[in-house]
Short mmCIF file of C-alpha atoms and ligand atoms in Angstrom, two decimals:
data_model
loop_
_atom_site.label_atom_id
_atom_site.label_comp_id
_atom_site.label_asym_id
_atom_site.label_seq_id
_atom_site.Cartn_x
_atom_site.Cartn_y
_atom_site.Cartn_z
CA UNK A 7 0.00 0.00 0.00
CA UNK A 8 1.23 3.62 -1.16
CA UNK A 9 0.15 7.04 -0.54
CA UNK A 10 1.00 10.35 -2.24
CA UNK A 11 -0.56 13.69 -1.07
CA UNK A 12 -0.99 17.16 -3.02
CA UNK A 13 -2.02 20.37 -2.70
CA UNK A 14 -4.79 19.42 -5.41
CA UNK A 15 -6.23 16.17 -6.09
CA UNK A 16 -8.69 16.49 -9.14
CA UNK A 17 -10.77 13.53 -9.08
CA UNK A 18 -12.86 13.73 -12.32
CA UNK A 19 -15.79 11.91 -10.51
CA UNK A 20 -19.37 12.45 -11.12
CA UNK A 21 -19.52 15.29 -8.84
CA UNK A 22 -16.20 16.84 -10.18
CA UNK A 23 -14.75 16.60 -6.68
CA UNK A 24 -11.69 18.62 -6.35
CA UNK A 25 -9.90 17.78 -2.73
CA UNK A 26 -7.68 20.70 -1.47
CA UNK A 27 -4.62 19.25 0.40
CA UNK A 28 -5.87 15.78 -0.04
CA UNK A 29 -4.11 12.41 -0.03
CA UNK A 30 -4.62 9.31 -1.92
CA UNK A 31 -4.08 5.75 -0.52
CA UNK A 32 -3.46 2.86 -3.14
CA UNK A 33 -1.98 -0.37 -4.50
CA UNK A 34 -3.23 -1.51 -7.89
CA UNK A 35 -6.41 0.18 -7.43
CA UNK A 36 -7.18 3.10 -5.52
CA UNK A 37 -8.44 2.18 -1.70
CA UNK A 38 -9.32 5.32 -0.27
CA UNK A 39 -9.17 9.44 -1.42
CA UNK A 40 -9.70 12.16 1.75
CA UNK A 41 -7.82 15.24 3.48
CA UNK A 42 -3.90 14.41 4.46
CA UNK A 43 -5.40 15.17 8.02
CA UNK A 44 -7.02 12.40 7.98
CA UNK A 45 -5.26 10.51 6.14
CA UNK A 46 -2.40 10.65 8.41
CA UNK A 47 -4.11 10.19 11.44
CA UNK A 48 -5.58 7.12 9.88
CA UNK A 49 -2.49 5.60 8.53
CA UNK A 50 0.43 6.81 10.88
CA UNK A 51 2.84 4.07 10.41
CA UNK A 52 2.64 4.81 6.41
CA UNK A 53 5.11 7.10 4.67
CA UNK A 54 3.14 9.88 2.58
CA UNK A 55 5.01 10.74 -0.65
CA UNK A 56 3.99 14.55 0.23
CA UNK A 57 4.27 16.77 -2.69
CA UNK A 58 4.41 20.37 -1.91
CA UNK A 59 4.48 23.85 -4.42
CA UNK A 60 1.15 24.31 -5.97
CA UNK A 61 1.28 20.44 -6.22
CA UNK A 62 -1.27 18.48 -8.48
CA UNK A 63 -2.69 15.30 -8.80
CA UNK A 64 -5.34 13.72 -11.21
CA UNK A 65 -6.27 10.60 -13.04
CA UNK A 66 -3.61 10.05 -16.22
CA UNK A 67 -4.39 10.92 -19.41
CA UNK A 68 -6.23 8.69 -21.96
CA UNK A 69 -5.44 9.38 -25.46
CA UNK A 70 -7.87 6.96 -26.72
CA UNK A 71 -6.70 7.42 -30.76
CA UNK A 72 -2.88 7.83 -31.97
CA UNK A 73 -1.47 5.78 -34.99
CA UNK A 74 2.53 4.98 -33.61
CA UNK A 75 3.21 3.79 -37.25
CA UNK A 76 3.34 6.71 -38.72
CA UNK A 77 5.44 8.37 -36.17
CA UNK A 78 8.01 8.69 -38.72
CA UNK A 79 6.08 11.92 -40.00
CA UNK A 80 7.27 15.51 -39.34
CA UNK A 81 7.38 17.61 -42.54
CA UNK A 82 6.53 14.78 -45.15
CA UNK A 83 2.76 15.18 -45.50
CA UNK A 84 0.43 17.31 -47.03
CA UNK A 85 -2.03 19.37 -45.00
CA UNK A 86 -4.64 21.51 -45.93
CA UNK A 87 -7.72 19.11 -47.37
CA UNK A 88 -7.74 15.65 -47.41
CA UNK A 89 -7.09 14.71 -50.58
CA UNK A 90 -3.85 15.49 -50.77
CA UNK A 91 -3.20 14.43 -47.28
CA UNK A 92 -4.05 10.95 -48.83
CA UNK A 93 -2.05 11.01 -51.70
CA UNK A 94 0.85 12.25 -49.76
CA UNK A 95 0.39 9.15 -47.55
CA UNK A 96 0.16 6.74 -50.33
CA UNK A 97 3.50 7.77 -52.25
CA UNK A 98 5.47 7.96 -48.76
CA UNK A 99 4.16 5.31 -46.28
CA UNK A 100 6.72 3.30 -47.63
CA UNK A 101 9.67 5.36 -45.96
CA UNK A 102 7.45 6.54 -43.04
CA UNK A 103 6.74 3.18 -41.65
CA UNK A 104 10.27 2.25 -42.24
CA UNK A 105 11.62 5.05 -40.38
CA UNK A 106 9.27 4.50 -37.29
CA UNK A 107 11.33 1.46 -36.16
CA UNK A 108 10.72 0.15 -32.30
CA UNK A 109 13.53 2.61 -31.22
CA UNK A 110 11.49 6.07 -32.31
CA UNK A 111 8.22 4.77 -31.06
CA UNK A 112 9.92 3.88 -27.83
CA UNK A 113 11.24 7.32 -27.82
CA UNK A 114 7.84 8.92 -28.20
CA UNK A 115 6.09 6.43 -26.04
CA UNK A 116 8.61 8.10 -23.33
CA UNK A 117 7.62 10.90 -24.35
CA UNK A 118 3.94 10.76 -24.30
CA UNK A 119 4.09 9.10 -20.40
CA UNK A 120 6.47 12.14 -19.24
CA UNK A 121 3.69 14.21 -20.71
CA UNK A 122 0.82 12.72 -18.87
CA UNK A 123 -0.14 9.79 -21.07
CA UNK A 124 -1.25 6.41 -18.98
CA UNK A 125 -3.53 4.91 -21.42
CA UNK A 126 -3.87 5.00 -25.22
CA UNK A 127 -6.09 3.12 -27.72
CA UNK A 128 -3.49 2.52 -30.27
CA UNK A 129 -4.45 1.77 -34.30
CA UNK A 130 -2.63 -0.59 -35.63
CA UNK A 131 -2.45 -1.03 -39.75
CA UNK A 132 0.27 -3.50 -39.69
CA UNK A 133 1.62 -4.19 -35.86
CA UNK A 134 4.61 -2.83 -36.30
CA UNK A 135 4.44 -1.01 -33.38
CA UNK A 136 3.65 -3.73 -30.96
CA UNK A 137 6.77 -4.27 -29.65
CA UNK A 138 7.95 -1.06 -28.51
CA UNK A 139 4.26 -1.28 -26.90
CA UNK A 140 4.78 -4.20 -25.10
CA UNK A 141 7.89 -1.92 -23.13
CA UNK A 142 6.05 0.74 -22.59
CA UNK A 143 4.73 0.29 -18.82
CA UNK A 144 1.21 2.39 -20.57
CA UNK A 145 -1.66 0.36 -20.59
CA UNK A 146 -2.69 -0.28 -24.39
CA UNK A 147 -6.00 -1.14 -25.69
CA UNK A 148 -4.51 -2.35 -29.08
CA UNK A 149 -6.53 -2.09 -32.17
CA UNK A 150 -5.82 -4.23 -34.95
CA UNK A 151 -7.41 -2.87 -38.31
CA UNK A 152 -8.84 -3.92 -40.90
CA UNK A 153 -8.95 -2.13 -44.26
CA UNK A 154 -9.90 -3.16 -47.71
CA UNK A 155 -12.90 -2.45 -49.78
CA UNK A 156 -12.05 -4.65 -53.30
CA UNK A 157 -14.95 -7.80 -52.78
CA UNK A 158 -12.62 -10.29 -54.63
CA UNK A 159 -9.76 -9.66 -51.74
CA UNK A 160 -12.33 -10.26 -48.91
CA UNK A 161 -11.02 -13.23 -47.87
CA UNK A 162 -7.04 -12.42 -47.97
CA UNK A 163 -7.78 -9.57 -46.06
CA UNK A 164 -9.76 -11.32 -43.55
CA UNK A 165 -6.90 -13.40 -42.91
CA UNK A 166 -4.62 -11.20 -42.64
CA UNK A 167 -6.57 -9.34 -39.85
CA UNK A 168 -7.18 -12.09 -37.37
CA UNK A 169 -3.81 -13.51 -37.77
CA UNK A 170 -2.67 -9.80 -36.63
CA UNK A 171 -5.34 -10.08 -34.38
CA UNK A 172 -4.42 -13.81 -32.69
CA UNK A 173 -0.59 -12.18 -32.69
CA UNK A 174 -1.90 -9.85 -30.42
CA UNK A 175 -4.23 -12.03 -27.93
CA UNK A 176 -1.12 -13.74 -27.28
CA UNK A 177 0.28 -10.62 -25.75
CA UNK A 178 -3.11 -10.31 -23.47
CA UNK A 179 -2.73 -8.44 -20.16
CA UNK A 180 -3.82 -6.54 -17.80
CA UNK A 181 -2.08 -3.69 -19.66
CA UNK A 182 -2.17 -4.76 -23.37
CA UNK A 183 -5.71 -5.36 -24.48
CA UNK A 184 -6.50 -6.25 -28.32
CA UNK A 185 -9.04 -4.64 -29.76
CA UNK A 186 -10.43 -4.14 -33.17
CA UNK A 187 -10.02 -1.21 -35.90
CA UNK A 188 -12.23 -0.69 -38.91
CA UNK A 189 -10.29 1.63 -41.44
CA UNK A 190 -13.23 3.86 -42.53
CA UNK A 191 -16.78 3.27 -44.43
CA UNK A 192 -14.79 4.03 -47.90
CA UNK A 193 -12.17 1.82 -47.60
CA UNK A 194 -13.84 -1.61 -45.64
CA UNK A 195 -15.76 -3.47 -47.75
CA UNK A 196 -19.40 -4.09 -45.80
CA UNK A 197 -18.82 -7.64 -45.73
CA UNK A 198 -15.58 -7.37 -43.98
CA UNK A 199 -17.14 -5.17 -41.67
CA UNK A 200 -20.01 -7.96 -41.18
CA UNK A 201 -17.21 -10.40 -40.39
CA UNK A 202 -15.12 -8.33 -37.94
CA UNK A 203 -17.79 -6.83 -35.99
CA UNK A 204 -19.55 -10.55 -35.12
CA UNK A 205 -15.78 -11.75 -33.95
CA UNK A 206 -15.87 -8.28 -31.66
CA UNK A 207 -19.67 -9.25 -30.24
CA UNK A 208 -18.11 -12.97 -30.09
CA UNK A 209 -15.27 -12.45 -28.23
CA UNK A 210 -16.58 -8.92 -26.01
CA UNK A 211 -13.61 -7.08 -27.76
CA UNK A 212 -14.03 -3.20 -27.79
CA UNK A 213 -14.25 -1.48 -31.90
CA UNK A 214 -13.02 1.84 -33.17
CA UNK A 215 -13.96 3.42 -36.57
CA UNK A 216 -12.91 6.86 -38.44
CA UNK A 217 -16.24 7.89 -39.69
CA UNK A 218 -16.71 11.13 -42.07
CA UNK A 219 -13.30 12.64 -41.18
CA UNK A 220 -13.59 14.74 -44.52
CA UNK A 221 -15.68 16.97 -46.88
CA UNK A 222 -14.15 14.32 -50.05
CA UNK A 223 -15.52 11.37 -47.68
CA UNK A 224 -19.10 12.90 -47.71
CA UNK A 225 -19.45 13.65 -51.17
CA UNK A 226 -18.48 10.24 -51.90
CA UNK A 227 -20.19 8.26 -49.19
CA UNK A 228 -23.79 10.04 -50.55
CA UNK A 229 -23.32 10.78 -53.87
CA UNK A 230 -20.66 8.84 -55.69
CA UNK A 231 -18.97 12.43 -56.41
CA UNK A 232 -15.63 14.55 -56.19
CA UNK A 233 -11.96 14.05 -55.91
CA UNK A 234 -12.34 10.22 -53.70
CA UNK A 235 -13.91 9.21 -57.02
CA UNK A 236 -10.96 9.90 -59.06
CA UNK A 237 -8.70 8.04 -56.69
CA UNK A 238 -11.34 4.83 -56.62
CA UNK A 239 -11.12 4.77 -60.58
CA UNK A 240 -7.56 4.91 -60.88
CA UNK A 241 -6.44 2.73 -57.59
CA UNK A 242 -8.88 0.32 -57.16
CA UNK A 243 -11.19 0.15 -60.31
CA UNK A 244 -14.34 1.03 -58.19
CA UNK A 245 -16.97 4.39 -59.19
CA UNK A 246 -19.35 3.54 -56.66
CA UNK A 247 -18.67 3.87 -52.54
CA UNK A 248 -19.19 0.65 -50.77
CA UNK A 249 -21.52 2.07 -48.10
CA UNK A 250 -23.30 4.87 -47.67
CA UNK A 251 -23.05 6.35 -43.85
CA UNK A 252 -26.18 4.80 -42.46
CA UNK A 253 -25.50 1.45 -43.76
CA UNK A 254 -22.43 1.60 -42.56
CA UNK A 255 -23.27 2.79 -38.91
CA UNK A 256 -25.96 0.28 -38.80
CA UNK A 257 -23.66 -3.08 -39.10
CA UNK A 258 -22.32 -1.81 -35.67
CA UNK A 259 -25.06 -3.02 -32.96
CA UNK A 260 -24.48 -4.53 -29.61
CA UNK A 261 -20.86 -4.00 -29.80
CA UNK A 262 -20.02 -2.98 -26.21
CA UNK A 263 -17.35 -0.42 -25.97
CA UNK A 264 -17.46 1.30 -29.33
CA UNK A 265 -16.40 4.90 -30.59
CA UNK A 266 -16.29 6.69 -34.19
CA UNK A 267 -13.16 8.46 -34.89
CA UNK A 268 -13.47 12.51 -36.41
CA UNK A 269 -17.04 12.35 -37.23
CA UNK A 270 -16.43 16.20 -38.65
CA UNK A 271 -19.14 15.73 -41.40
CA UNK A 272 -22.01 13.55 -39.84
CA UNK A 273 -25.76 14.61 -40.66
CA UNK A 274 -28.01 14.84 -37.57
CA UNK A 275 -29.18 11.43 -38.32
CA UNK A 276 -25.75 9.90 -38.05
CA UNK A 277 -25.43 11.43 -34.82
CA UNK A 278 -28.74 9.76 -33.81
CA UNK A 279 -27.95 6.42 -34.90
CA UNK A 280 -24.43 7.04 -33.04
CA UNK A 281 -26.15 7.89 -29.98
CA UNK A 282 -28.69 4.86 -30.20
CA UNK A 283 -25.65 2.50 -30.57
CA UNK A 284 -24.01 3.81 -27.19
CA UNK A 285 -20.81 4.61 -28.98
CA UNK A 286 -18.44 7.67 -28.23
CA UNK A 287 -17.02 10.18 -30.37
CA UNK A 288 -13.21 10.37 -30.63
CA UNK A 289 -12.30 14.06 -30.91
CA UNK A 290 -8.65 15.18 -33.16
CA UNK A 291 -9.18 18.58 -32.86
CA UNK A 292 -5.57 18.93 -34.48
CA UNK A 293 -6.01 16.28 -37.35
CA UNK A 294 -9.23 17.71 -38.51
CA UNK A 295 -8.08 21.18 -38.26
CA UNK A 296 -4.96 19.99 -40.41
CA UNK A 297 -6.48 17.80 -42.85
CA UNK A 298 -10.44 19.49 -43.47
CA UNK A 299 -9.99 22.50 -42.16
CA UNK A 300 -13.04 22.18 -39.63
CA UNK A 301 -13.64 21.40 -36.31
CA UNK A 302 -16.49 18.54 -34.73
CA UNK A 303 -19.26 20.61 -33.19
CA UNK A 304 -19.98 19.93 -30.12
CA UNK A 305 -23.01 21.27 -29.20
CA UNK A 306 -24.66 18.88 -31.88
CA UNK A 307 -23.42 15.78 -29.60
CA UNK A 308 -25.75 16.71 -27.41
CA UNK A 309 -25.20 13.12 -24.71
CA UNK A 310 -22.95 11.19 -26.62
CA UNK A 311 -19.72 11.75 -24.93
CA UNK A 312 -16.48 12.97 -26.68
CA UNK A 313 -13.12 12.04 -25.70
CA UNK A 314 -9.36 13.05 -27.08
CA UNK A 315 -7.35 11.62 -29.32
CA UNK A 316 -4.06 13.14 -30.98
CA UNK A 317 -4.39 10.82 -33.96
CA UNK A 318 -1.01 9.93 -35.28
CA UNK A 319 2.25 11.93 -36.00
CA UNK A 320 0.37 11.67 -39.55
CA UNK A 321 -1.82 14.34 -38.89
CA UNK A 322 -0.86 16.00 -35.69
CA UNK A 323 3.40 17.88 -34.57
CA UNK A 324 2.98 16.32 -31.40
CA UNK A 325 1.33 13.30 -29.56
CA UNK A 326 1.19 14.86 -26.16
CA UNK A 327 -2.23 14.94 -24.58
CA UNK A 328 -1.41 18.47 -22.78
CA UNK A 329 -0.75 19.92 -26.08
CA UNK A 330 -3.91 18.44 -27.62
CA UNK A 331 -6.02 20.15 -25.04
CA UNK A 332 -4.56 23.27 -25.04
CA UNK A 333 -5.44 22.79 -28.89
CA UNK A 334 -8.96 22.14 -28.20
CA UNK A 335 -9.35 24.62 -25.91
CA UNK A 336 -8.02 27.60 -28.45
CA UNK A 337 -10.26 26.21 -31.48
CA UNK A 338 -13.37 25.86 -28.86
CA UNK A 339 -12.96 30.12 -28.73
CA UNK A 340 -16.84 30.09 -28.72
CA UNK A 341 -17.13 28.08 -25.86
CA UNK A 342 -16.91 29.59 -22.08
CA UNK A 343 -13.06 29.08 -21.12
CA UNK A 344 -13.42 28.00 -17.58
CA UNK A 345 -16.67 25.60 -17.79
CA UNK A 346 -15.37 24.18 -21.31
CA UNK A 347 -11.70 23.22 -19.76
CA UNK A 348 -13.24 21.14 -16.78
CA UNK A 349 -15.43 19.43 -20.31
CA UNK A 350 -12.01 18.85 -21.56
CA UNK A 351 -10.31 17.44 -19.03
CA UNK A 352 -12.95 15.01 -18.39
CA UNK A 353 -13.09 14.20 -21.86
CA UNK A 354 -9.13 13.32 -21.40
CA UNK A 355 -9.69 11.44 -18.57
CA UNK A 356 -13.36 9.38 -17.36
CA UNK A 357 -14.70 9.36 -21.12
CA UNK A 358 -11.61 7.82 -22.20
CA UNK A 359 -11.92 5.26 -19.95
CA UNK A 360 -15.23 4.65 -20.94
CA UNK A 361 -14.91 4.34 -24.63
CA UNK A 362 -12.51 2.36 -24.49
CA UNK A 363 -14.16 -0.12 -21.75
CA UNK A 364 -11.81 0.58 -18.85
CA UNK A 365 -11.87 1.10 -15.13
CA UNK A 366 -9.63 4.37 -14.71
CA UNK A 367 -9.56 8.22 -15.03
CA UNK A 368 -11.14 8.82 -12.25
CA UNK A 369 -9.57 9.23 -8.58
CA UNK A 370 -12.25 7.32 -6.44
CA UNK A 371 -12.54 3.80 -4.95
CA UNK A 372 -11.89 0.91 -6.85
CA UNK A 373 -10.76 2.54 -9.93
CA UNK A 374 -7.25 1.77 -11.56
CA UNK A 375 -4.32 3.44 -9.80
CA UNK A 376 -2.89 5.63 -13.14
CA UNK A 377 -2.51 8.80 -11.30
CA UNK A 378 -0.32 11.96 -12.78
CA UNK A 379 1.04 14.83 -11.13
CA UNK A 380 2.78 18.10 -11.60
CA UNK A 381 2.64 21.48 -9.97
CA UNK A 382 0.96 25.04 -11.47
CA UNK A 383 4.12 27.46 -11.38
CA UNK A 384 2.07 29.87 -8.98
CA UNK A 385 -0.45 29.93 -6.19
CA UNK A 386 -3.91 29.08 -7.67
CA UNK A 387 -6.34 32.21 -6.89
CA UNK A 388 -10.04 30.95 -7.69
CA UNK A 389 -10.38 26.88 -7.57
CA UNK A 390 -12.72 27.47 -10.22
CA UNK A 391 -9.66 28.30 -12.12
CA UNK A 392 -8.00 24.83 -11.65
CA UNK A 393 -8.92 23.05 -15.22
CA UNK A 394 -8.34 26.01 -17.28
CA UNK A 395 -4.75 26.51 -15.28
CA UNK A 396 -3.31 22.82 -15.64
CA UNK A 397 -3.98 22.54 -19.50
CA UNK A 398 -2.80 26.06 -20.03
CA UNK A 399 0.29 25.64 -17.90
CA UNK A 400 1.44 21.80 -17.67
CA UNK A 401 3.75 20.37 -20.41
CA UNK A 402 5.60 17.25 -18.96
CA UNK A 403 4.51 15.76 -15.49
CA UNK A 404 6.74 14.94 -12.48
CA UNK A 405 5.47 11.70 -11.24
CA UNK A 406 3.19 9.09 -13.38
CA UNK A 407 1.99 5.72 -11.39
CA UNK A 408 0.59 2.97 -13.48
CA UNK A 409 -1.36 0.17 -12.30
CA UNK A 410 -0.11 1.28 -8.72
CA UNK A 411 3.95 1.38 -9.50
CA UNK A 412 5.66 5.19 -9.83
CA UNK A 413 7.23 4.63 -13.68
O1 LIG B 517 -6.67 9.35 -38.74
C1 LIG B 517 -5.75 9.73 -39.70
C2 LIG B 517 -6.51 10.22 -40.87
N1 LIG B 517 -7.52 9.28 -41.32
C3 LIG B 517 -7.29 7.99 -41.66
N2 LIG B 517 -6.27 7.23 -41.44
C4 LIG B 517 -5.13 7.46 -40.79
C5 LIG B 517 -4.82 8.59 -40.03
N3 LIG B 517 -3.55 8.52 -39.67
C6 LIG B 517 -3.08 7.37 -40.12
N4 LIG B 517 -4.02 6.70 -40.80
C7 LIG B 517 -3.78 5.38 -41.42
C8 LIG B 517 -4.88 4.38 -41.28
O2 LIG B 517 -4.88 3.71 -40.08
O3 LIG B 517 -3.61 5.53 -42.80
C9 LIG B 517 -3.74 4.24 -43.38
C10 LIG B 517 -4.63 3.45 -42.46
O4 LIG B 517 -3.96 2.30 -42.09
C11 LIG B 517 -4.24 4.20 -44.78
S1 LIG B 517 -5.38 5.37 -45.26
C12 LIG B 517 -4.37 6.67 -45.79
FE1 LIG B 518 -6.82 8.19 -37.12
#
């Protein structure tokens, strides 16, 4: 049993609980959250890890939607509309994936831990990255994808996925759980969608999809029109989109712990039929602004919950969750700064956990020890303040715990 106080303990509970001076007792889950008063009176013959200076602590961060094999990205890509984002990835993935051997993405696993990471839902196109995961002390829900939408390579495809996929259950922990990917609605054909989503209800595994990321996907996905159609002619032989979006969505019931990547360009009745299937939306505020030029609207959600994803060096300059949410909260300018960053923060944290069928980002009983903590550079003047404050201020983190163990 450990304990670690603060001058702040942001609990991201259902009542938003924010503890001043509190302490948190724990092994591999947390046992017990109250003032270092009492926490020291209760558990005298325990040594408090006491951390002092505008001190913080709060569930880690969950960045439930990065793509590690393309981490070999800087300058490389084209931003600016989606088109040429696509062709730009098509004539260099090549070199990219090469370049992003297990020593980089152990490097920016590292690097996404010192900066508050605990938990990411990781895409994987090829598995590349799972070794360098398998290193990393974060927990991974690992999403092996499947992509493909040519009906005569159904079958090689298939295969291909689940033998990525049994790869992966071999590697099953309490910190490395497979998962499943589907690419997008325009590039999985609807029968490979059929077949991946009844092994996901089969086997309880939790399912990610992008879903109208781009103005190009919705022209094509209704209408059979614009600039995807000239790259389905020439590529892949095909004038006609496998799915339109309802179709698509509607292959996905009773699938547990779902979420739809982007979702930039849904109609109101997607975001019905999202709802209705109990899935979550995962937000990439700094890939869509790169690669459409728009940003999800949130006040169309209404109750589906959002969380935060940086998507993959592929569309984003950097992979830490800090920097994502001080990117959300900038493009968000129409939203009220202070109530909007506790949104945020929550998003980052509890709805995270949720989409991706976990048991942390919260500080309360029972949940997952991944705890984070850092200190604000100055006394804190209005507690009200105190979300707005740590994503403006915090870029790396002093202490990260894991599953209980400071790593
Ligand atoms: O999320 C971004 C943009 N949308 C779609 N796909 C990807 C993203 N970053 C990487 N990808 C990968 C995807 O997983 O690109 C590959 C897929 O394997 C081919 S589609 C260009
Ligand atoms: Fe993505």
């Amino acid at each position: 049993m450990k304990i670690i106080s603060a001058n702040w303990i942001v609990t991201c509970d259902e009542n938003d609980s924010i503890i001043k001076d509190g302490a948190i007792v724990f092994d591999d889950k947390i046992i017990e959250i109250d003032s270092l008063d009492k926490i020291e009176k209760k558990y005298p013959n325990i040594e408090i890890n006491k951390l002092e200076n505008n001190s913080v602590l709060m569930p880690g961060l969950i960045n439930s939607h990065v793509h590690l094999e393309f981490s070999g990205n800087s300058t490389t890509l084209k931003y600016g509309n989606f088109y040429s984002w696509l062709t730009s990835v098509i004539k260099h993935r090549e070199d990219l994936i090469n370049k992003a051997d297990k020593k980089l993405i152990s490097l920016k696993l590292e690097k996404m831990k010192r900066t508050g990471t605990t938990t990411i839902g990781a895409i994987s196109s090829y598995s590349f990255e799972l070794e360098a995961c398998l290193k990393s002390p974060i927990n991974k829900v690992f999403f092996c994808e499947v992509i493909g939408s040519k009906g005569d390579m159904i079958d090689t495809l298939f295969a291909d996925f689940k033998s990525r996929l049994n790869n992966a259950k071999k590697f099953a922990s309490k910190n490395f759980i497979p998962a499943i990917a589907i690419h997008s609605p325009y590039s999985v054909h609807p029968f490979l969608v059929r077949e991946t989503l009844n092994l996901a209800r089969n086997e309880n595994l939790a399912v990610s999809s992008h879903f109208l990321e781009s103005r190009e996907e919705f022209e094509w996905l209704h209408k059979d029109e614009g600039s995807f159609l000239e790259f389905f002619k020439n590529f892949l032989n095909q004038e006609k989109a496998v799915s339109k979006p309802m179709e698509f969505l509607n292959l996905f019931s009773n699938i547990k712990n779902l979420s739809f990547t982007h979702c930039v360009e849904v109609s109101n009745n997607d975001l019905e039929k999202i709802k209705e299937l109990g899935a979550s939306i995962n937000h990439c505020v700094t890939s869509n602004r790169l690669l459409n030029n728009t940003k999800l609207d949130l006040d169309r959600l209404g109750e589906i919950p959002f969380t935060i994803g940086t998507d993959g060096l592929s569309s984003n300059n950097s992979l830490s969750m800090f920097d994502e949410l001080r990117n959300a909260l900038m493009a968000h300018y129409d939203k009220n700064v202070i109530e909007f960053s506790k949104k945020l923060i929550k998003a980052a944290t509890v709805n995270g956990s949720r989409a991706l069928g976990l048991n942390k980002g919260v500080i309360g009983k029972d949940f997952d020890s991944d705890i984070i903590s850092f200190s604000l550079p100055d006394n804190l003047e209005d507690v009200e303040d105190l979300y707005m404050q740590i994503i403006l201020h915090t870029k790396f983190v002093d202490n990260v715990i894991i599953g209980g163990e400071y790593v």
